[in-house]
């Protein structure tokens, strides 16, 4: 056999061991990208499964991802949001809801709320300052994520956005239009409150999630009406990383039993996960927003009521008369 044929056979034999496969690929690369792959050692997430998904995505044709922008129909706000494909657009879309689920309107106590909260949720890594003169500064990031559903694609990121428009309010409006189009609520970090004030001023603060109950401490006195979650809470930081780690384990790369690949088509997010450092989170905008979406999709575990089998309550007693 030639050297390349030998290495291809070795890779094929390791397809069920993504960690070892990644190491062989790094040490005996076919391309420049493979030569500069990161090692599994010291990584927070399973890089082998992530690279496996990236390779699968690269081989897909045509690409399932479409770029474009969301705009208000005829430029009139608060009417109907439409998507316009654009190869330089700020949004990447992997799935859209059917026509009957787009731009739905729902009110509760006179306030607009997200009508498709049972279908999906979003996560936003926001910023409060407009772009600097030299263009530096972290980007605003948004992900929309489909929860488990019997009729529509489940456990799947359907929208990716990473951009820093010249004005922060342009980013806020982009997030608002995407939320209205899909009807999904958004989970934000409450230390960057510019987006919350913007949504409130536009009458859409009902589209922003309050702090999920499963992310509150048992003795927490946090006002349940507070939008978003604290970014500096160690409990939240750990829960955020665990949510992504679990998602990668269950839905990224090839499923060993079925042979099917995950439906995570956004390579920029996958690559952001590879480099993520939990002690230096500020550079990883897409990791933050994707993790927030996963946290927003989690359900609280119901506490089981303790059954009291005390003899006095368990046995029916009768009081004799006469």
CSV table of C-alpha atoms in Angstrom, one decimal:
chain,number,residue,atom,x,y,z
A,1,UNK,CA,0.0,0.0,0.0
A,2,UNK,CA,1.0,3.6,-0.5
A,3,UNK,CA,1.5,5.8,2.6
A,4,UNK,CA,-1.8,7.7,2.1
A,5,UNK,CA,-3.8,4.6,1.6
A,6,UNK,CA,-2.3,3.1,4.7
A,7,UNK,CA,-3.2,6.3,6.7
A,8,UNK,CA,-6.7,6.3,5.3
A,9,UNK,CA,-7.2,2.7,6.4
A,10,UNK,CA,-5.9,3.6,9.9
A,11,UNK,CA,-8.3,6.5,10.1
A,12,UNK,CA,-11.2,4.2,9.0
A,13,UNK,CA,-10.3,1.7,11.8
A,14,UNK,CA,-10.4,4.5,14.4
A,15,UNK,CA,-13.8,6.0,13.3
A,16,UNK,CA,-15.3,4.8,16.6
A,17,UNK,CA,-12.6,6.4,18.7
A,18,UNK,CA,-12.8,10.2,17.9
A,19,UNK,CA,-10.0,11.1,20.4
A,20,UNK,CA,-7.5,8.7,18.9
A,21,UNK,CA,-8.6,9.5,15.4
A,22,UNK,CA,-7.9,13.2,16.1
A,23,UNK,CA,-4.4,12.5,17.3
A,24,UNK,CA,-3.6,10.4,14.2
A,25,UNK,CA,-5.0,13.1,12.0
A,26,UNK,CA,-2.8,15.8,13.7
A,27,UNK,CA,0.3,13.7,13.5
A,28,UNK,CA,-0.1,12.6,9.9
A,29,UNK,CA,-2.2,15.4,8.2
A,30,UNK,CA,-3.4,15.5,4.7
A,31,UNK,CA,-4.1,19.2,4.7
A,32,UNK,CA,-2.8,22.4,6.5
A,33,UNK,CA,-6.0,22.6,8.6
A,34,UNK,CA,-5.4,19.1,9.9
A,35,UNK,CA,-1.8,19.9,10.7
A,36,UNK,CA,-2.9,22.7,13.0
A,37,UNK,CA,-5.6,20.9,14.8
A,38,UNK,CA,-5.7,21.2,18.6
A,39,UNK,CA,-4.8,18.3,20.8
A,40,UNK,CA,-7.5,16.6,22.9
A,41,UNK,CA,-5.3,17.0,26.0
A,42,UNK,CA,-6.4,19.8,28.2
A,43,UNK,CA,-9.5,20.6,26.1
A,44,UNK,CA,-12.7,21.3,27.9
A,45,UNK,CA,-14.8,19.6,25.2
A,46,UNK,CA,-14.5,16.5,23.1
A,47,UNK,CA,-12.5,18.0,20.2
A,48,UNK,CA,-12.5,14.6,18.3
A,49,UNK,CA,-16.3,14.7,17.9
A,50,UNK,CA,-16.2,18.4,17.0
A,51,UNK,CA,-13.7,17.8,14.2
A,52,UNK,CA,-15.7,14.8,13.1
A,53,UNK,CA,-18.7,17.1,12.7
A,54,UNK,CA,-16.7,19.8,10.9
A,55,UNK,CA,-15.4,17.3,8.4
A,56,UNK,CA,-18.9,16.0,7.8
A,57,UNK,CA,-20.2,19.5,7.2
A,58,UNK,CA,-17.3,20.3,4.8
A,59,UNK,CA,-18.3,17.3,2.7
A,60,UNK,CA,-22.0,18.3,2.4
A,61,UNK,CA,-23.1,19.6,-1.0
A,62,UNK,CA,-25.1,21.7,-1.3
A,63,UNK,CA,-24.5,23.4,2.0
A,64,UNK,CA,-27.6,23.3,4.3
A,65,UNK,CA,-26.6,26.8,5.5
A,66,UNK,CA,-28.0,30.0,3.9
A,67,UNK,CA,-26.7,33.5,4.6
A,68,UNK,CA,-28.8,36.6,4.7
A,69,UNK,CA,-30.5,39.3,6.8
A,70,UNK,CA,-33.8,39.8,8.5
A,71,UNK,CA,-35.7,43.0,7.6
A,72,UNK,CA,-39.1,44.5,8.3
A,73,UNK,CA,-41.4,44.1,5.3
A,74,UNK,CA,-41.5,47.3,3.3
A,75,UNK,CA,-39.3,48.9,6.0
A,76,UNK,CA,-42.3,49.2,8.4
A,77,UNK,CA,-41.4,48.2,12.0
A,78,UNK,CA,-43.7,45.9,14.0
A,79,UNK,CA,-45.4,44.5,10.9
A,80,UNK,CA,-43.9,41.3,9.4
A,81,UNK,CA,-40.2,40.2,9.4
A,82,UNK,CA,-38.9,38.7,6.2
A,83,UNK,CA,-35.6,37.0,5.4
A,84,UNK,CA,-33.5,38.2,2.4
A,85,UNK,CA,-30.7,35.9,1.3
A,86,UNK,CA,-27.4,37.7,0.9
A,87,UNK,CA,-23.9,36.0,0.6
A,88,UNK,CA,-22.6,38.7,2.9
A,89,UNK,CA,-25.5,38.6,5.3
A,90,UNK,CA,-25.0,38.7,9.1
A,91,UNK,CA,-27.2,35.7,9.7
A,92,UNK,CA,-26.6,32.0,8.9
A,93,UNK,CA,-29.8,29.9,8.7
A,94,UNK,CA,-30.0,26.1,8.8
A,95,UNK,CA,-33.8,25.8,9.2
A,96,UNK,CA,-36.8,28.0,9.0
A,97,UNK,CA,-40.2,27.4,10.6
A,98,UNK,CA,-43.1,26.7,8.2
A,99,UNK,CA,-45.1,29.8,7.1
A,100,UNK,CA,-47.9,29.2,9.6
A,101,UNK,CA,-45.4,29.5,12.5
A,102,UNK,CA,-43.6,32.7,11.3
A,103,UNK,CA,-44.3,36.1,12.7
A,104,UNK,CA,-47.0,34.9,15.1
A,105,UNK,CA,-48.3,37.3,17.6
A,106,UNK,CA,-49.2,36.5,21.2
A,107,UNK,CA,-50.0,38.7,24.2
A,108,UNK,CA,-50.3,38.0,27.9
A,109,UNK,CA,-51.6,40.7,30.1
A,110,UNK,CA,-51.3,43.2,27.3
A,111,UNK,CA,-47.6,42.4,26.7
A,112,UNK,CA,-46.1,40.8,23.6
A,113,UNK,CA,-44.5,37.4,24.4
A,114,UNK,CA,-42.8,34.7,22.3
A,115,UNK,CA,-45.5,32.5,20.7
A,116,UNK,CA,-43.3,29.5,19.9
A,117,UNK,CA,-41.5,29.1,23.2
A,118,UNK,CA,-42.4,25.4,23.3
A,119,UNK,CA,-40.5,24.9,19.9
A,120,UNK,CA,-37.3,26.8,20.5
A,121,UNK,CA,-35.2,29.3,22.4
A,122,UNK,CA,-32.4,31.7,21.7
A,123,UNK,CA,-29.2,32.8,23.5
A,124,UNK,CA,-27.5,36.2,23.1
A,125,UNK,CA,-24.0,37.4,23.9
A,126,UNK,CA,-24.6,41.1,23.8
A,127,UNK,CA,-22.5,44.3,24.2
A,128,UNK,CA,-23.5,47.8,25.3
A,129,UNK,CA,-21.0,50.0,23.5
A,130,UNK,CA,-21.0,51.0,19.9
A,131,UNK,CA,-18.1,49.9,17.7
A,132,UNK,CA,-14.8,51.7,18.4
A,133,UNK,CA,-13.0,53.7,15.7
A,134,UNK,CA,-10.5,51.0,15.0
A,135,UNK,CA,-13.3,48.4,14.9
A,136,UNK,CA,-12.0,46.4,17.8
A,137,UNK,CA,-14.1,44.8,20.5
A,138,UNK,CA,-16.0,41.5,20.8
A,139,UNK,CA,-18.8,40.7,18.4
A,140,UNK,CA,-22.5,40.4,19.3
A,141,UNK,CA,-23.6,36.8,19.0
A,142,UNK,CA,-27.0,35.1,18.7
A,143,UNK,CA,-28.1,31.5,18.4
A,144,UNK,CA,-31.5,30.1,18.0
A,145,UNK,CA,-32.0,26.5,19.0
A,146,UNK,CA,-34.8,24.0,18.5
A,147,UNK,CA,-35.9,21.9,21.5
A,148,UNK,CA,-37.2,18.4,21.2
A,149,UNK,CA,-40.3,18.4,19.0
A,150,UNK,CA,-42.3,15.6,17.3
A,151,UNK,CA,-43.0,17.6,14.1
A,152,UNK,CA,-39.9,19.7,13.5
A,153,UNK,CA,-36.1,19.2,13.6
A,154,UNK,CA,-35.1,18.7,17.3
A,155,UNK,CA,-32.0,19.4,19.4
A,156,UNK,CA,-30.6,21.5,16.6
A,157,UNK,CA,-29.1,25.0,16.3
A,158,UNK,CA,-31.0,26.7,13.5
A,159,UNK,CA,-29.5,30.2,13.5
A,160,UNK,CA,-26.0,31.6,14.0
A,161,UNK,CA,-25.1,35.3,14.1
A,162,UNK,CA,-21.8,36.9,14.9
A,163,UNK,CA,-21.3,40.5,13.9
A,164,UNK,CA,-20.6,43.9,15.4
A,165,UNK,CA,-22.5,46.6,13.5
A,166,UNK,CA,-21.4,50.2,13.9
A,167,UNK,CA,-24.3,50.9,16.3
A,168,UNK,CA,-25.3,48.6,19.2
A,169,UNK,CA,-29.0,49.2,18.4
A,170,UNK,CA,-28.5,47.7,15.0
A,171,UNK,CA,-27.4,44.5,16.7
A,172,UNK,CA,-30.4,44.7,19.1
A,173,UNK,CA,-32.8,45.1,16.2
A,174,UNK,CA,-31.3,42.1,14.4
A,175,UNK,CA,-31.9,40.0,17.5
A,176,UNK,CA,-35.4,41.4,17.9
A,177,UNK,CA,-36.3,40.6,14.2
A,178,UNK,CA,-35.0,37.1,14.4
A,179,UNK,CA,-36.9,36.5,17.6
A,180,UNK,CA,-40.1,37.8,16.1
A,181,UNK,CA,-39.7,35.8,12.9
A,182,UNK,CA,-39.1,32.5,14.8
A,183,UNK,CA,-41.3,33.4,17.8
A,184,UNK,CA,-38.5,32.2,20.2
A,185,UNK,CA,-37.7,33.8,23.6
A,186,UNK,CA,-34.1,34.9,24.2
A,187,UNK,CA,-31.9,34.3,27.2
A,188,UNK,CA,-29.3,37.1,27.9
A,189,UNK,CA,-26.6,37.9,30.4
A,190,UNK,CA,-28.0,40.5,32.8
A,191,UNK,CA,-24.7,42.4,33.2
A,192,UNK,CA,-25.1,43.8,29.6
A,193,UNK,CA,-28.5,45.4,30.0
A,194,UNK,CA,-28.5,47.6,26.9
A,195,UNK,CA,-30.4,44.9,24.9
A,196,UNK,CA,-33.0,44.6,27.7
A,197,UNK,CA,-33.6,48.3,27.7
A,198,UNK,CA,-33.9,48.3,23.9
A,199,UNK,CA,-36.4,45.4,23.8
A,200,UNK,CA,-38.4,47.2,26.5
A,201,UNK,CA,-38.4,50.5,24.6
A,202,UNK,CA,-39.7,48.6,21.5
A,203,UNK,CA,-42.4,46.8,23.5
A,204,UNK,CA,-40.8,43.3,23.2
A,205,UNK,CA,-39.3,42.8,26.7
A,206,UNK,CA,-41.7,39.8,26.9
A,207,UNK,CA,-39.4,38.1,24.5
A,208,UNK,CA,-36.6,38.1,27.0
A,209,UNK,CA,-36.5,35.2,29.4
A,210,UNK,CA,-36.3,35.7,33.2
A,211,UNK,CA,-33.7,33.7,35.0
A,212,UNK,CA,-34.6,30.0,34.6
A,213,UNK,CA,-35.7,28.4,37.9
A,214,UNK,CA,-33.1,25.6,37.5
A,215,UNK,CA,-30.3,28.3,37.6
A,216,UNK,CA,-31.4,29.8,40.9
A,217,UNK,CA,-29.8,28.8,44.1
A,218,UNK,CA,-32.1,27.1,46.6
A,219,UNK,CA,-31.9,30.0,49.0
A,220,UNK,CA,-31.8,32.7,46.3
A,221,UNK,CA,-33.7,35.9,46.8
A,222,UNK,CA,-33.3,37.0,43.2
A,223,UNK,CA,-36.2,38.9,41.8
A,224,UNK,CA,-37.9,36.4,39.4
A,225,UNK,CA,-38.8,39.4,37.1
A,226,UNK,CA,-35.1,40.1,36.4
A,227,UNK,CA,-34.3,39.4,32.8
A,228,UNK,CA,-31.4,37.1,32.0
A,229,UNK,CA,-28.7,35.3,34.1
A,230,UNK,CA,-25.6,36.6,35.9
A,231,UNK,CA,-22.4,36.0,33.8
A,232,UNK,CA,-20.1,36.1,36.9
A,233,UNK,CA,-21.9,33.4,38.9
A,234,UNK,CA,-19.7,30.3,39.2
A,235,UNK,CA,-22.7,28.1,39.3
A,236,UNK,CA,-24.0,29.6,36.0
A,237,UNK,CA,-20.5,29.4,34.4
A,238,UNK,CA,-20.2,25.7,35.3
A,239,UNK,CA,-23.8,25.0,34.1
A,240,UNK,CA,-23.1,26.8,30.9
A,241,UNK,CA,-20.0,24.6,30.1
A,242,UNK,CA,-21.8,21.4,31.1
A,243,UNK,CA,-24.7,22.2,28.8
A,244,UNK,CA,-22.3,22.5,25.8
A,245,UNK,CA,-20.3,19.4,26.9
A,246,UNK,CA,-23.5,17.3,27.1
A,247,UNK,CA,-24.8,18.6,23.8
A,248,UNK,CA,-21.5,17.7,22.1
A,249,UNK,CA,-21.6,14.2,23.6
A,250,UNK,CA,-25.1,13.5,22.5
A,251,UNK,CA,-25.5,15.4,19.2
A,252,UNK,CA,-22.1,16.2,17.6
A,253,UNK,CA,-20.1,13.9,15.2
A,254,UNK,CA,-21.2,10.4,14.3
A,255,UNK,CA,-23.6,8.5,16.5
A,256,UNK,CA,-21.9,5.1,17.1
A,257,UNK,CA,-25.0,3.1,17.2
A,258,UNK,CA,-26.9,4.6,14.2
A,259,UNK,CA,-24.0,5.8,12.1
A,260,UNK,CA,-25.9,9.1,11.6
A,261,UNK,CA,-24.1,12.5,12.0
A,262,UNK,CA,-25.3,15.4,14.1
A,263,UNK,CA,-27.2,18.3,12.6
A,264,UNK,CA,-25.0,21.1,13.8
A,265,UNK,CA,-24.0,22.9,10.6
A,266,UNK,CA,-22.3,26.0,11.9
A,267,UNK,CA,-18.6,25.5,11.7
A,268,UNK,CA,-17.7,28.8,13.2
A,269,UNK,CA,-19.5,27.8,16.4
A,270,UNK,CA,-17.8,24.4,16.4
A,271,UNK,CA,-14.4,26.0,16.0
A,272,UNK,CA,-15.2,28.4,18.8
A,273,UNK,CA,-16.0,25.5,21.1
A,274,UNK,CA,-12.6,24.0,20.3
A,275,UNK,CA,-10.7,27.0,21.6
A,276,UNK,CA,-13.0,27.8,24.5
A,277,UNK,CA,-11.3,28.5,27.8
A,278,UNK,CA,-13.6,28.6,30.8
A,279,UNK,CA,-11.3,31.0,32.7
A,280,UNK,CA,-11.1,33.5,29.8
A,281,UNK,CA,-14.6,33.5,28.3
A,282,UNK,CA,-14.7,37.0,26.9
A,283,UNK,CA,-13.2,36.0,23.5
A,284,UNK,CA,-15.7,33.3,22.7
A,285,UNK,CA,-18.9,35.1,21.7
A,286,UNK,CA,-20.4,32.1,19.8
A,287,UNK,CA,-19.7,29.7,22.7
A,288,UNK,CA,-21.4,32.1,25.1
A,289,UNK,CA,-24.5,32.6,23.0
A,290,UNK,CA,-24.9,28.9,22.1
A,291,UNK,CA,-24.5,27.8,25.7
A,292,UNK,CA,-27.1,30.4,26.8
A,293,UNK,CA,-29.5,28.9,24.2
A,294,UNK,CA,-28.9,25.4,25.6
A,295,UNK,CA,-29.5,26.7,29.2
A,296,UNK,CA,-32.7,28.3,28.1
A,297,UNK,CA,-33.9,25.0,26.6
A,298,UNK,CA,-33.3,23.0,29.7
A,299,UNK,CA,-36.3,22.1,31.9
A,300,UNK,CA,-36.4,22.2,35.6
A,301,UNK,CA,-36.5,18.9,37.4
A,302,UNK,CA,-39.7,18.5,39.4
A,303,UNK,CA,-39.2,17.7,43.0
A,304,UNK,CA,-40.9,14.5,44.0
A,305,UNK,CA,-43.3,14.8,46.9
A,306,UNK,CA,-42.2,12.7,49.9
A,307,UNK,CA,-44.8,10.1,50.8
A,308,UNK,CA,-45.5,9.9,54.5
A,309,UNK,CA,-46.3,6.3,55.4
A,310,UNK,CA,-46.7,7.2,59.1
A,311,UNK,CA,-49.0,4.6,60.6
A,312,UNK,CA,-51.5,7.2,61.8
A,313,UNK,CA,-52.0,8.4,58.2
A,314,UNK,CA,-51.6,5.1,56.4
A,315,UNK,CA,-54.3,3.2,58.2
A,316,UNK,CA,-57.8,4.4,58.3
A,317,UNK,CA,-59.1,4.5,61.8
A,318,UNK,CA,-62.7,4.3,63.0
A,319,UNK,CA,-64.2,5.6,66.2
A,320,UNK,CA,-66.7,3.1,67.6
A,321,UNK,CA,-70.0,4.7,68.6
A,322,UNK,CA,-72.2,3.2,71.4
